[in-house]
CSV table of C-alpha atoms in Angstrom, one decimal:
chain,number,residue,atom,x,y,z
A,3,UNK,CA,-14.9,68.0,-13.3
A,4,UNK,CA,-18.5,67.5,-11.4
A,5,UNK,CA,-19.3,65.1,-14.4
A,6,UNK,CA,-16.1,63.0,-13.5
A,7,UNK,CA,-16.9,63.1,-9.7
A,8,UNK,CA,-20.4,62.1,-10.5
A,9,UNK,CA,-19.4,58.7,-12.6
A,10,UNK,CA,-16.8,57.7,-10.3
A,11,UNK,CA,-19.3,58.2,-7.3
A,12,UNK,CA,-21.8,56.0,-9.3
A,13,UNK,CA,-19.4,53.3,-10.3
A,14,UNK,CA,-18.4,53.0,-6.4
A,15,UNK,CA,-21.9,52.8,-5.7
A,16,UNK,CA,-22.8,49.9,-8.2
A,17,UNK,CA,-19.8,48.5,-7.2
A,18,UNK,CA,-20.3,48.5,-3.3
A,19,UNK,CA,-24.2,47.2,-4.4
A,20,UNK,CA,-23.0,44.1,-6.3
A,21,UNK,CA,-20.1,43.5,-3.5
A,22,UNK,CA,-22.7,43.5,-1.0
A,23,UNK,CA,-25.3,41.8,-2.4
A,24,UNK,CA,-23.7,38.7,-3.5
A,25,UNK,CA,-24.0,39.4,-7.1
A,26,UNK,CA,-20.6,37.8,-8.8
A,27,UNK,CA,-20.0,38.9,-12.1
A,28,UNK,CA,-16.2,38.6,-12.0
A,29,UNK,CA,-16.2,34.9,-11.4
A,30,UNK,CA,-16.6,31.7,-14.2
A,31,UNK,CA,-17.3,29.1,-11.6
A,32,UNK,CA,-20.1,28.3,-9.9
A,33,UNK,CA,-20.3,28.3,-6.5
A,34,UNK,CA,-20.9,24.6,-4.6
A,35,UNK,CA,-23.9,23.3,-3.2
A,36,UNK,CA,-23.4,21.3,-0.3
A,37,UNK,CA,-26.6,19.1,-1.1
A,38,UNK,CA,-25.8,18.4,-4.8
A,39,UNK,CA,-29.3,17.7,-6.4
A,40,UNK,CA,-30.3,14.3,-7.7
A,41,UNK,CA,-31.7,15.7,-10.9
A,42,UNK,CA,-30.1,13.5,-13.9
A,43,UNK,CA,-27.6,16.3,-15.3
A,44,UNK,CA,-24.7,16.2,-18.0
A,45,UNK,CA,-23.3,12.8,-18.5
A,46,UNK,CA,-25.9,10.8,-16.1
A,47,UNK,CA,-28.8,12.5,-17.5
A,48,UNK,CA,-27.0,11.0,-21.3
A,49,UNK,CA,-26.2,7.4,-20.0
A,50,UNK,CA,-30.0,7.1,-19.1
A,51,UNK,CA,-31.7,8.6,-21.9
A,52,UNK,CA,-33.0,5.9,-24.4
A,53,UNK,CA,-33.8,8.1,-27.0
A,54,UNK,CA,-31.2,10.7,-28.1
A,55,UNK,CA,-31.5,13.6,-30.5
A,56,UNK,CA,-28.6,15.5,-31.4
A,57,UNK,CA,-29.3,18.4,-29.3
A,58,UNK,CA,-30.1,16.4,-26.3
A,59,UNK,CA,-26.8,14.7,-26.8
A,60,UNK,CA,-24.8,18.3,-27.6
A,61,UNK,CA,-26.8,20.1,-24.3
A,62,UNK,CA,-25.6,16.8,-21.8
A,63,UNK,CA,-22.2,17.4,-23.2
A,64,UNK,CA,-22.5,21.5,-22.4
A,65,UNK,CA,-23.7,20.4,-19.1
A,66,UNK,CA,-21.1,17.9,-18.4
A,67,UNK,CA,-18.4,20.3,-19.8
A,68,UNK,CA,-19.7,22.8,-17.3
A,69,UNK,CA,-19.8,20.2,-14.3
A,70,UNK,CA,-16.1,19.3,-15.1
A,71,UNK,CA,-15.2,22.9,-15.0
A,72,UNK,CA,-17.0,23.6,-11.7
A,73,UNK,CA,-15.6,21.0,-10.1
A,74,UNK,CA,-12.3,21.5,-11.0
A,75,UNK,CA,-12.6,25.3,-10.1
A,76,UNK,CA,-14.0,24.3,-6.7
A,77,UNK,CA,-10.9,21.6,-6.1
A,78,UNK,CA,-8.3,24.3,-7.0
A,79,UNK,CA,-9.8,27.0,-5.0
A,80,UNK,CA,-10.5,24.4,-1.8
A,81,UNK,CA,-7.1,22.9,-2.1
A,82,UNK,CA,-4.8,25.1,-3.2
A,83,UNK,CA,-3.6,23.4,-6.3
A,84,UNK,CA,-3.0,23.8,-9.4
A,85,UNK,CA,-1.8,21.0,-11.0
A,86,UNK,CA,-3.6,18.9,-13.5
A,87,UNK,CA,-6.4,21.1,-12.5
A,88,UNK,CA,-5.5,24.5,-14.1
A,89,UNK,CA,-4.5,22.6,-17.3
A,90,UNK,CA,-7.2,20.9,-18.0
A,91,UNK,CA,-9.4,23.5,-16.4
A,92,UNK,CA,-8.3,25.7,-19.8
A,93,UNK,CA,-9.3,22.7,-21.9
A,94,UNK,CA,-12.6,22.4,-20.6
A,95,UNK,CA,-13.1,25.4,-21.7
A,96,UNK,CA,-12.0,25.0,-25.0
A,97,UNK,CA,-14.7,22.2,-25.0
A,98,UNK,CA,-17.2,24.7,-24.2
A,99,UNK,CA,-16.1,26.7,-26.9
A,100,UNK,CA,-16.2,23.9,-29.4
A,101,UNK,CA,-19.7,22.7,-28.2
A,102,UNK,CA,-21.0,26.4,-28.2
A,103,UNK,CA,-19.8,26.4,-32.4
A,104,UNK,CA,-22.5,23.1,-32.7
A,105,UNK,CA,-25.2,25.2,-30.9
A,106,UNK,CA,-24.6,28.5,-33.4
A,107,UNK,CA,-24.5,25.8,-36.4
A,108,UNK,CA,-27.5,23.5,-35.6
A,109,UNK,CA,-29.6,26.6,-33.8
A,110,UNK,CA,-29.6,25.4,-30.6
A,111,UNK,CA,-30.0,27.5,-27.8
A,112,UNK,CA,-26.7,27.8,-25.5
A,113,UNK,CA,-28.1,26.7,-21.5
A,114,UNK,CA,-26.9,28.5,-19.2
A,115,UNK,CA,-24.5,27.2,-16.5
A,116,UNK,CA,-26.7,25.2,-13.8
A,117,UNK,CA,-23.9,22.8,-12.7
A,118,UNK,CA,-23.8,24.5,-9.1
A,119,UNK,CA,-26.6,22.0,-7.7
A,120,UNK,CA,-24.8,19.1,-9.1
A,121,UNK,CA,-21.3,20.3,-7.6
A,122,UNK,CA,-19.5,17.8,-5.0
A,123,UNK,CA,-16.5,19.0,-3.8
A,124,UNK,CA,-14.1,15.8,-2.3
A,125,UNK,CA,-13.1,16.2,1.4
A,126,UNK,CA,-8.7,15.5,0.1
A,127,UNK,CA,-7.1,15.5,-3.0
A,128,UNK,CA,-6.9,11.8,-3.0
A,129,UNK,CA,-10.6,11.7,-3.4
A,130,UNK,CA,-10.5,15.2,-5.9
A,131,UNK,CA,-8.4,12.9,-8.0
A,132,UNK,CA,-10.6,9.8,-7.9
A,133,UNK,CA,-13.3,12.1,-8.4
A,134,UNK,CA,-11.6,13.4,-11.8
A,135,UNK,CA,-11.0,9.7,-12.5
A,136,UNK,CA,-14.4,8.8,-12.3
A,137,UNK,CA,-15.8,11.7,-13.7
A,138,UNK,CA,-13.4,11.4,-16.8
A,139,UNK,CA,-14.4,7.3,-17.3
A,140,UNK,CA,-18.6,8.3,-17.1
A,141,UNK,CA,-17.5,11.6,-19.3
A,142,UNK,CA,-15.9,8.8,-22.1
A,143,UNK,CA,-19.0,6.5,-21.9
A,144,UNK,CA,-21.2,9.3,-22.8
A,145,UNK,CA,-19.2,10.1,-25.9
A,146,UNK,CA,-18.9,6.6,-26.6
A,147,UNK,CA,-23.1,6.1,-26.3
A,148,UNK,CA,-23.3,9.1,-28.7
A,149,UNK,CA,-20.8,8.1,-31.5
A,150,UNK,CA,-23.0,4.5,-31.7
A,151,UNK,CA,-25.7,6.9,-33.0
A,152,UNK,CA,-25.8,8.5,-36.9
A,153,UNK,CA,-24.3,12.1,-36.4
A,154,UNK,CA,-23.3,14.8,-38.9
A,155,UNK,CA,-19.8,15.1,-39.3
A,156,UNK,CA,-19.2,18.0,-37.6
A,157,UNK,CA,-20.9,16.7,-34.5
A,158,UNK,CA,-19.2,13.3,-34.5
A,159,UNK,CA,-16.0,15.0,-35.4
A,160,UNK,CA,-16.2,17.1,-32.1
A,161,UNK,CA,-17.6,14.2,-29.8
A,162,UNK,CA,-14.5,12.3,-31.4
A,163,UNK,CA,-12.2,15.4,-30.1
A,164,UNK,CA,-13.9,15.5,-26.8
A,165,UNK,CA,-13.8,12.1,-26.2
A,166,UNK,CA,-9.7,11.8,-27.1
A,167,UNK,CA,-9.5,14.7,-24.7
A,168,UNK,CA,-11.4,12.9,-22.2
A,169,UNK,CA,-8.9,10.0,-22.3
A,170,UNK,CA,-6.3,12.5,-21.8
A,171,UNK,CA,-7.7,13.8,-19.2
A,172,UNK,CA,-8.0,10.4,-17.6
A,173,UNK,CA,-4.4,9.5,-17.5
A,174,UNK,CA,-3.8,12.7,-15.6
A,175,UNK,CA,-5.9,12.2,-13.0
A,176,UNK,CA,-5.2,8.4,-12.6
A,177,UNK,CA,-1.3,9.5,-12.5
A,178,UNK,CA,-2.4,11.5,-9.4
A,179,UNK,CA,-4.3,9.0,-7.3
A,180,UNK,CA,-1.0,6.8,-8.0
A,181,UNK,CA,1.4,9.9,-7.1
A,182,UNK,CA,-1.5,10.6,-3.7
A,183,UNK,CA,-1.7,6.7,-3.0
């Protein structure tokens, strides 16, 4: 009986801790930075970079994938919405997952998620959605810059799935600027 007081009284106690120190292990987004950094990052840092390898390219994807999904957490959360968000929220995930299966096959270390400092979040929804437009049209140009390149089939077979998703993705958020026009 002690024994089970004890636990419980430390569980509260590490719980109370991370509450109070702003540790956040419960949530998958990143929180925004007001003053998003200009460090090249995700699909920017790809459009510049003369010289890909195939883990460059795969790691800019991650880091776009993760952008996307912050971004979208951080519209849905400041709005109130859910809709394309939450949808395509659980596909960027998917990408993630898809992306992470490269990384395990070509020994690539995962990176962590450091989209926060890159994070805008649009001041309406009219802008959230030309936001997703634009961020959907420079995600496509990536994948389009890495499938001119030689690529193993598994890796051109995923940037080929990402990109079609991409497109998808697109059409959403171009059908809701028109709908918030």
């Amino acid at each position: 009986m002690k024994t089970k007081k004890l636990y419980s009284s430390v569980l509260l106690t590490v719980a109370f801790l991370m509450a109070t120190s702003g540790l956040n292990i419960f949530k998958i987004a990143p929180t925004t930075n007001t003053t998003p950094t200009t460090e090249a990052y995700g699909n920017k840092a790809a459009l510049a970079d003369k010289d890909l390898t195939v883990t460059e390219m795969i790691t800019y994807a991650i880091q776009d994938e993760y952008l996307a999904h912050g971004e979208y957490v951080a519209i849905t959360e400041t709005f109130n919405v859910s809709r394309p968000y939450s949808s395509i929220l659980k596909s960027e995930e998917t990408h993630l997952s898809l992306l992470k299966k490269l990384t395990e096959a070509y020994n690539i270390s995962f990176p962590k998620d450091d989209s926060a400092s890159h994070l805008v979040v649009p001041s309406n929804l009219l802008e959230a959605a030309k936001t997703g437009v634009q961020a959907e049209i420079d995600n496509i140009a990536m994948y389009d810059l890495f499938l001119s390149y030689e690529l193993p089939v598994d890796v051109r077979k995923t940037f080929i799935a990402l990109k079609k998703a991409s497109l998808n993705h697109l059409k959403a958020f171009e059908k809701q600027v028109d709908r918030l026009s």
